GROMACS .gro file of C-alpha atoms in nm:
model
  346
    1MET     CA    1   0.000   0.000   0.000
    2VAL     CA    2   0.288   0.237   0.075
    3ARG     CA    3   0.450   0.163  -0.260
    4ARG     CA    4   0.121   0.230  -0.438
    5ASN     CA    5   0.050   0.543  -0.230
    6LEU     CA    6  -0.270   0.397  -0.085
    7ASP     CA    7  -0.409   0.468   0.258
    8GLY     CA    8  -0.685   0.210   0.218
    9PHE     CA    9  -0.751  -0.116   0.034
   10LEU     CA   10  -1.091  -0.273  -0.035
   11ALA     CA   11  -1.098  -0.653  -0.076
   12THR     CA   12  -1.418  -0.791  -0.227
   13ASP     CA   13  -1.292  -1.129  -0.354
   14ILE     CA   14  -1.416  -1.363  -0.080
   15SER     CA   15  -1.102  -1.580  -0.096
   16ASN     CA   16  -0.890  -1.270  -0.034
   17VAL     CA   17  -1.121  -1.164   0.250
   18PHE     CA   18  -1.058  -1.506   0.407
   19TYR     CA   19  -0.681  -1.472   0.362
   20LEU     CA   20  -0.675  -1.126   0.521
   21THR     CA   21  -0.923  -1.182   0.805
   22GLY     CA   22  -0.993  -1.553   0.858
   23PHE     CA   23  -1.363  -1.512   0.776
   24THR     CA   24  -1.503  -1.832   0.621
   25GLY     CA   25  -1.853  -1.721   0.526
   26SER     CA   26  -1.976  -1.658   0.173
   27THR     CA   27  -2.048  -1.282   0.178
   28ALA     CA   28  -1.820  -1.010   0.315
   29ALA     CA   29  -1.572  -0.738   0.228
   30ALA     CA   30  -1.259  -0.615   0.402
   31VAL     CA   31  -1.120  -0.263   0.428
   32VAL     CA   32  -0.752  -0.251   0.521
   33THR     CA   33  -0.573   0.062   0.638
   34HIS     CA   34  -0.213   0.106   0.751
   35ASP     CA   35  -0.315   0.038   1.110
   36GLU     CA   36  -0.610  -0.198   1.108
   37CYS     CA   37  -0.841  -0.429   0.918
   38HIS     CA   38  -1.219  -0.407   0.908
   39VAL     CA   39  -1.447  -0.689   0.793
   40LEU     CA   40  -1.801  -0.604   0.685
   41VAL     CA   41  -2.075  -0.865   0.725
   42ASP     CA   42  -2.454  -0.879   0.735
   43PRO     CA   43  -2.639  -1.012   1.043
   44ARG     CA   44  -2.621  -1.372   0.921
   45TYR     CA   45  -2.247  -1.372   0.985
   46THR     CA   46  -2.187  -1.132   1.275
   47ILE     CA   47  -2.137  -1.400   1.540
   48GLN     CA   48  -1.924  -1.610   1.306
   49ALA     CA   49  -1.706  -1.315   1.204
   50THR     CA   50  -1.658  -1.206   1.565
   51ARG     CA   51  -1.539  -1.556   1.647
   52GLU     CA   52  -1.316  -1.601   1.341
   53CYS     CA   53  -1.174  -1.254   1.275
   54THR     CA   54  -0.989  -1.197   1.599
   55SER     CA   55  -0.741  -0.951   1.446
   56SER     CA   56  -1.005  -0.747   1.260
   57GLN     CA   57  -1.278  -0.508   1.359
   58VAL     CA   58  -1.619  -0.650   1.265
   59THR     CA   59  -1.878  -0.409   1.123
   60GLU     CA   60  -2.235  -0.529   1.074
   61TYR     CA   61  -2.453  -0.373   0.807
   62THR     CA   62  -2.824  -0.415   0.740
   63GLY     CA   63  -3.061  -0.297   0.469
   64LYS     CA   64  -2.789  -0.231   0.214
   65THR     CA   65  -2.540  -0.411  -0.010
   66THR     CA   66  -2.187  -0.498   0.094
   67ILE     CA   67  -2.039  -0.247  -0.148
   68VAL     CA   68  -2.256   0.037  -0.015
   69ALA     CA   69  -2.151  -0.052   0.339
   70ALA     CA   70  -1.788  -0.050   0.225
   71GLY     CA   71  -1.829   0.297   0.075
   72GLU     CA   72  -1.977   0.430   0.398
   73LEU     CA   73  -1.694   0.278   0.602
   74ILE     CA   74  -1.434   0.432   0.370
   75ASN     CA   75  -1.594   0.772   0.438
   76ASP     CA   76  -1.606   0.709   0.814
   77LEU     CA   77  -1.234   0.624   0.811
   78HIS     CA   78  -1.155   0.940   0.608
   79LEU     CA   79  -0.958   0.741   0.351
   80GLU     CA   80  -0.847   0.947   0.054
   81ARG     CA   81  -0.670   0.698  -0.175
   82VAL     CA   82  -0.831   0.354  -0.182
   83GLY     CA   83  -0.732   0.058  -0.396
   84TYR     CA   84  -0.993  -0.186  -0.518
   85GLU     CA   85  -0.966  -0.528  -0.688
   86ASP     CA   86  -1.034  -0.453  -1.054
   87SER     CA   87  -1.035  -0.820  -1.153
   88HIS     CA   88  -1.322  -0.885  -0.913
   89LEU     CA   89  -1.530  -0.571  -0.867
   90THR     CA   90  -1.798  -0.547  -1.136
   91VAL     CA   91  -1.859  -0.227  -1.330
   92SER     CA   92  -2.197  -0.179  -1.162
   93SER     CA   93  -2.046  -0.231  -0.815
   94TYR     CA   94  -1.768   0.014  -0.893
   95ARG     CA   95  -2.022   0.276  -0.998
   96ARG     CA   96  -2.218   0.219  -0.679
   97LEU     CA   97  -1.900   0.250  -0.472
   98ARG     CA   98  -1.800   0.565  -0.656
   99SER     CA   99  -2.140   0.720  -0.584
  100LYS     CA  100  -2.110   0.647  -0.210
  101VAL     CA  101  -1.758   0.761  -0.127
  102ASN     CA  102  -1.667   1.125  -0.088
  103GLU     CA  103  -1.594   1.321  -0.405
  104THR     CA  104  -1.242   1.384  -0.279
  105THR     CA  105  -1.172   1.010  -0.242
  106THR     CA  106  -0.964   0.858  -0.521
  107LEU     CA  107  -1.041   0.497  -0.618
  108ARG     CA  108  -0.746   0.321  -0.776
  109ALA     CA  109  -0.761  -0.007  -0.966
  110THR     CA  110  -0.523  -0.273  -0.838
  111ARG     CA  111  -0.462  -0.628  -0.949
  112GLY     CA  112  -0.304  -0.920  -0.768
  113ILE     CA  113  -0.195  -0.746  -0.447
  114VAL     CA  114  -0.331  -1.014  -0.215
  115GLU     CA  115  -0.289  -1.295  -0.469
  116LYS     CA  116   0.087  -1.231  -0.482
  117LEU     CA  117   0.103  -1.264  -0.104
  118ARG     CA  118  -0.093  -1.588  -0.126
  119ARG     CA  119   0.163  -1.745  -0.361
  120ILE     CA  120   0.411  -1.795  -0.074
  121LYS     CA  121   0.276  -2.026   0.196
  122ASP     CA  122   0.375  -1.991   0.558
  123ARG     CA  123   0.441  -2.287   0.787
  124ARG     CA  124   0.078  -2.309   0.903
  125GLU     CA  125  -0.055  -2.311   0.546
  126ILE     CA  126   0.195  -2.575   0.439
  127GLU     CA  127   0.090  -2.805   0.721
  128ILE     CA  128  -0.276  -2.766   0.626
  129VAL     CA  129  -0.202  -2.852   0.263
  130ARG     CA  130   0.003  -3.150   0.383
  131LYS     CA  131  -0.304  -3.275   0.565
  132ALA     CA  132  -0.519  -3.226   0.255
  133CYS     CA  133  -0.261  -3.420   0.053
  134GLY     CA  134  -0.258  -3.699   0.308
  135ILE     CA  135  -0.635  -3.731   0.268
  136VAL     CA  136  -0.615  -3.784  -0.110
  137ASP     CA  137  -0.326  -4.028  -0.069
  138ALA     CA  138  -0.528  -4.236   0.175
  139THR     CA  139  -0.836  -4.206  -0.047
  140PHE     CA  140  -0.654  -4.350  -0.346
  141GLU     CA  141  -0.520  -4.641  -0.141
  142SER     CA  142  -0.869  -4.710  -0.008
  143ILE     CA  143  -1.063  -4.700  -0.333
  144LEU     CA  144  -0.824  -4.939  -0.503
  145ARG     CA  145  -0.976  -5.213  -0.288
  146ASP     CA  146  -1.328  -5.130  -0.409
  147ILE     CA  147  -1.302  -5.041  -0.778
  148ARG     CA  148  -1.404  -5.325  -1.006
  149PRO     CA  149  -1.521  -5.377  -1.365
  150GLY     CA  150  -1.889  -5.301  -1.409
  151MET     CA  151  -1.885  -4.988  -1.195
  152THR     CA  152  -1.989  -4.672  -1.372
  153GLU     CA  153  -1.769  -4.366  -1.385
  154LYS     CA  154  -2.025  -4.188  -1.167
  155HIS     CA  155  -2.001  -4.468  -0.910
  156VAL     CA  156  -1.622  -4.436  -0.898
  157ALA     CA  157  -1.645  -4.057  -0.856
  158LEU     CA  158  -1.900  -4.096  -0.576
  159LEU     CA  159  -1.678  -4.353  -0.404
  160ILE     CA  160  -1.386  -4.107  -0.418
  161ASP     CA  161  -1.593  -3.821  -0.277
  162TYR     CA  162  -1.737  -4.034   0.002
  163THR     CA  163  -1.395  -4.168   0.098
  164MET     CA  164  -1.238  -3.822   0.111
  165ARG     CA  165  -1.512  -3.704   0.344
  166LYS     CA  166  -1.480  -4.015   0.559
  167LEU     CA  167  -1.106  -3.953   0.590
  168GLY     CA  168  -1.144  -3.596   0.707
  169ALA     CA  169  -1.200  -3.368   0.408
  170ASP     CA  170  -1.436  -3.077   0.466
  171LYS     CA  171  -1.555  -3.122   0.108
  172ASP     CA  172  -1.418  -3.204  -0.235
  173GLY     CA  173  -1.199  -2.931  -0.378
  174PHE     CA  174  -1.358  -2.955  -0.724
  175ASP     CA  175  -1.582  -3.186  -0.925
  176THR     CA  176  -1.414  -3.525  -0.918
  177ILE     CA  177  -1.308  -3.671  -1.253
  178ALA     CA  178  -1.343  -4.044  -1.314
  179ALA     CA  179  -1.301  -4.116  -1.683
  180PHE     CA  180  -1.260  -4.455  -1.848
  181GLY     CA  181  -1.140  -4.561  -2.192
  182PRO     CA  182  -1.207  -4.307  -2.469
  183ASN     CA  183  -1.352  -4.065  -2.212
  184SER     CA  184  -1.014  -4.051  -2.039
  185ALA     CA  185  -0.882  -3.870  -2.348
  186CYS     CA  186  -1.080  -3.565  -2.232
  187PRO     CA  187  -0.857  -3.382  -1.980
  188HIS     CA  188  -1.156  -3.252  -1.781
  189ALA     CA  189  -1.408  -3.524  -1.852
  190SER     CA  190  -1.731  -3.541  -1.653
  191PRO     CA  191  -1.823  -3.883  -1.508
  192THR     CA  192  -2.090  -4.067  -1.706
  193ASP     CA  193  -2.309  -4.374  -1.667
  194ASP     CA  194  -2.063  -4.575  -1.878
  195ALA     CA  195  -1.924  -4.882  -1.704
  196ILE     CA  196  -1.553  -4.948  -1.670
  197GLN     CA  197  -1.447  -5.269  -1.846
  198PRO     CA  198  -1.122  -5.455  -1.905
  199GLY     CA  199  -0.909  -5.301  -2.176
  200GLY     CA  200  -0.875  -4.932  -2.092
  201PHE     CA  201  -0.736  -4.665  -1.863
  202LEU     CA  202  -0.934  -4.523  -1.571
  203LYS     CA  203  -0.816  -4.168  -1.500
  204MET     CA  204  -0.909  -4.021  -1.160
  205ASP     CA  205  -0.848  -3.655  -1.074
  206PHE     CA  206  -0.967  -3.542  -0.732
  207GLY     CA  207  -0.887  -3.308  -0.447
  208ALA     CA  208  -0.972  -3.262  -0.081
  209ARG     CA  209  -1.050  -2.929   0.079
  210TYR     CA  210  -0.932  -2.918   0.438
  211ARG     CA  211  -0.954  -2.607   0.657
  212HIS     CA  212  -1.009  -2.399   0.341
  213TYR     CA  213  -0.699  -2.524   0.155
  214ASN     CA  214  -0.690  -2.776  -0.126
  215SER     CA  215  -0.502  -3.075  -0.257
  216ASP     CA  216  -0.517  -3.201  -0.616
  217ILE     CA  217  -0.403  -3.540  -0.740
  218THR     CA  218  -0.444  -3.747  -1.054
  219ARG     CA  219  -0.377  -4.118  -1.083
  220THR     CA  220  -0.444  -4.344  -1.381
  221VAL     CA  221  -0.491  -4.719  -1.353
  222CYS     CA  222  -0.548  -4.988  -1.614
  223ILE     CA  223  -0.861  -5.200  -1.602
  224GLY     CA  224  -0.762  -5.548  -1.711
  225LYS     CA  225  -0.438  -5.658  -1.874
  226PRO     CA  226  -0.256  -5.365  -2.035
  227THR     CA  227  -0.128  -5.373  -2.392
  228GLU     CA  228   0.220  -5.260  -2.492
  229LYS     CA  229   0.067  -4.928  -2.599
  230HIS     CA  230  -0.083  -4.881  -2.253
  231LYS     CA  231   0.257  -4.946  -2.096
  232GLN     CA  232   0.445  -4.722  -2.336
  233ILE     CA  233   0.216  -4.423  -2.292
  234TYR     CA  234   0.196  -4.462  -1.916
  235ASP     CA  235   0.575  -4.485  -1.886
  236THR     CA  236   0.618  -4.181  -2.108
  237VAL     CA  237   0.391  -3.968  -1.891
  238LEU     CA  238   0.552  -4.093  -1.570
  239ASP     CA  239   0.905  -4.028  -1.697
  240ALA     CA  240   0.803  -3.680  -1.812
  241GLN     CA  241   0.660  -3.604  -1.471
  242LEU     CA  242   0.966  -3.728  -1.286
  243LYS     CA  243   1.193  -3.515  -1.505
  244ALA     CA  244   0.975  -3.209  -1.444
  245LEU     CA  245   0.975  -3.270  -1.068
  246ASP     CA  246   1.355  -3.275  -1.076
  247ALA     CA  247   1.347  -2.933  -1.245
  248VAL     CA  248   1.133  -2.765  -0.977
  249ARG     CA  249   1.354  -2.534  -0.772
  250PRO     CA  250   1.353  -2.168  -0.667
  251GLY     CA  251   1.461  -1.925  -0.937
  252THR     CA  252   1.344  -2.146  -1.222
  253PRO     CA  253   1.091  -1.998  -1.468
  254GLY     CA  254   0.765  -2.190  -1.481
  255LYS     CA  255   0.788  -2.219  -1.859
  256GLU     CA  256   1.121  -2.400  -1.825
  257VAL     CA  257   0.969  -2.667  -1.601
  258ASP     CA  258   0.684  -2.703  -1.850
  259SER     CA  259   0.936  -2.745  -2.133
  260VAL     CA  260   1.116  -3.028  -1.955
  261ALA     CA  261   0.803  -3.245  -1.958
  262ARG     CA  262   0.673  -3.118  -2.293
  263ASP     CA  263   1.000  -3.173  -2.477
  264TYR     CA  264   1.031  -3.526  -2.342
  265ILE     CA  265   0.675  -3.617  -2.443
  266SER     CA  266   0.741  -3.465  -2.788
  267SER     CA  267   1.059  -3.671  -2.824
  268LYS     CA  268   0.845  -3.983  -2.784
  269GLY     CA  269   0.609  -3.873  -3.061
  270TYR     CA  270   0.318  -3.751  -2.848
  271GLY     CA  271   0.378  -3.377  -2.840
  272GLU     CA  272   0.046  -3.298  -3.009
  273ASP     CA  273  -0.134  -3.510  -2.750
  274PHE     CA  274  -0.027  -3.296  -2.453
  275GLY     CA  275  -0.243  -2.987  -2.493
  276HIS     CA  276  -0.259  -2.825  -2.149
  277GLY     CA  277  -0.011  -2.659  -1.916
  278LEU     CA  278   0.209  -2.863  -1.688
  279GLY     CA  279   0.053  -2.740  -1.365
  280HIS     CA  280  -0.084  -2.458  -1.154
  281ALA     CA  281  -0.048  -2.294  -0.815
  282LEU     CA  282  -0.248  -2.450  -0.533
  283GLY     CA  283  -0.386  -2.313  -0.208
  284ILE     CA  284  -0.711  -2.151  -0.099
  285LEU     CA  285  -0.834  -2.210  -0.453
  286VAL     CA  286  -0.751  -2.518  -0.658
  287HIS     CA  287  -0.613  -2.294  -0.933
  288ASP     CA  288  -0.465  -2.038  -0.697
  289GLY     CA  289  -0.222  -1.829  -0.895
  290PRO     CA  290   0.007  -1.858  -1.195
  291ALA     CA  291   0.031  -2.169  -1.406
  292LEU     CA  292   0.332  -2.369  -1.517
  293SER     CA  293   0.281  -2.345  -1.891
  294GLN     CA  294   0.445  -2.253  -2.218
  295THR     CA  295   0.348  -1.889  -2.167
  296SER     CA  296   0.406  -1.868  -1.792
  297ASP     CA  297   0.603  -1.569  -1.664
  298VAL     CA  298   0.621  -1.692  -1.305
  299ILE     CA  299   0.956  -1.754  -1.139
  300LEU     CA  300   0.937  -2.028  -0.877
  301GLU     CA  301   1.003  -1.915  -0.519
  302GLN     CA  302   1.053  -2.100  -0.193
  303GLY     CA  303   0.716  -2.154  -0.027
  304MET     CA  304   0.511  -2.188  -0.343
  305ILE     CA  305   0.293  -2.497  -0.384
  306VAL     CA  306   0.226  -2.608  -0.741
  307THR     CA  307   0.096  -2.912  -0.924
  308VAL     CA  308   0.299  -3.106  -1.180
  309GLU     CA  309   0.064  -3.298  -1.410
  310PRO     CA  310   0.171  -3.392  -1.762
  311GLY     CA  311  -0.060  -3.603  -1.974
  312ILE     CA  312  -0.110  -3.775  -2.307
  313TYR     CA  313  -0.461  -3.784  -2.455
  314ILE     CA  314  -0.545  -3.978  -2.771
  315GLU     CA  315  -0.893  -3.918  -2.908
  316GLY     CA  316  -1.100  -4.235  -2.941
  317TRP     CA  317  -0.850  -4.440  -2.741
  318GLY     CA  318  -0.781  -4.290  -2.399
  319GLY     CA  319  -0.548  -4.083  -2.190
  320VAL     CA  320  -0.307  -4.079  -1.897
  321ARG     CA  321  -0.236  -3.801  -1.650
  322ILE     CA  322  -0.017  -3.825  -1.340
  323GLU     CA  323  -0.032  -3.534  -1.096
  324ASP     CA  324   0.139  -3.449  -0.770
  325ASP     CA  325   0.139  -3.146  -0.541
  326VAL     CA  326   0.482  -2.997  -0.483
  327LEU     CA  327   0.628  -2.751  -0.233
  328VAL     CA  328   0.917  -2.540  -0.362
  329THR     CA  329   1.195  -2.558  -0.102
  330ASP     CA  330   1.518  -2.362  -0.062
  331SER     CA  331   1.708  -2.596  -0.294
  332GLY     CA  332   1.451  -2.799  -0.489
  333CYS     CA  333   1.110  -2.933  -0.404
  334GLU     CA  334   0.923  -3.159  -0.166
  335ILE     CA  335   0.653  -3.382  -0.313
  336LEU     CA  336   0.349  -3.360  -0.086
  337THR     CA  337   0.138  -3.635  -0.244
  338HIS     CA  338   0.274  -3.984  -0.201
  339ALA     CA  339   0.019  -4.223  -0.353
  340THR     CA  340   0.193  -4.483  -0.565
  341LYS     CA  341   0.261  -4.400  -0.929
  342GLU     CA  342   0.336  -4.758  -1.026
  343MET     CA  343   0.117  -4.867  -1.315
  344LEU     CA  344  -0.157  -5.054  -1.135
  345VAL     CA  345  -0.383  -5.314  -1.297
  346ILE     CA  346  -0.734  -5.371  -1.161
   0.00000   0.00000   0.00000
């Protein structure tokens, strides 16, 4: 705020409000000054905010919108130069805010102020993500005992979600993917009523949300005896991932890590079958910051948590993705997900 010559900052993105204040409800805003933080909530959340936001001042508003309440608070605090989140605040909300604050108040668009802070995890955040990763590891180990031919993709996805909850997840981090055979060639396939049968890959991508932080893992297994093509493609993806993991270290551009996996997959003749980025930042959101991709401008820093998830997807045949969550350390990385990556046959 000092560097940007701001004496106030308005956070309206609810994930940033949580990061700044600890508030876990669904509707709120935060106004930060150089000396204090204020969280604005309606009466549904006053008790909750008072309990959760122990380092913030809680202001309750009634009979008005959050943004109007924020404008009134900015006036009460006599703030003259206030930053707002231009990637979140809608045009109509901005106009309403502008009409409520004093004419002498300057509203300045900002982007990524809180998100850049969120990229680097502190010790508490890392331990929470570790727990979320432990839940998906245990989930994968558990479901391997229950998956069998004849189950539908929807059944597998439901089994994953139930197991994560049973093992301590607050909820699933995103819609679970369970995709078999040709459907596994779709990177973000939705589970269907199709049954899994011998002769194809079953790709499972799932994540646990624990104490408002997420894990994200993908494992691919073969249903029935694999062919040489199954083995070759699986080994190619696994080798690409292992090479990329070795390249994760502070100071390395994200695009370079992406190139390690992409170039290897291309050398095996499958470059056109790897169409997405290598990974993404992970935290309060599943996609919580810059990606590791061909166009990424991020430089890895100690304390970042990212996914590393190369894949090969062949239309009409199937696909493989292998994904782990990785903490960037002072000299390399620590893999936080430990479920086996051996090619398993069910």
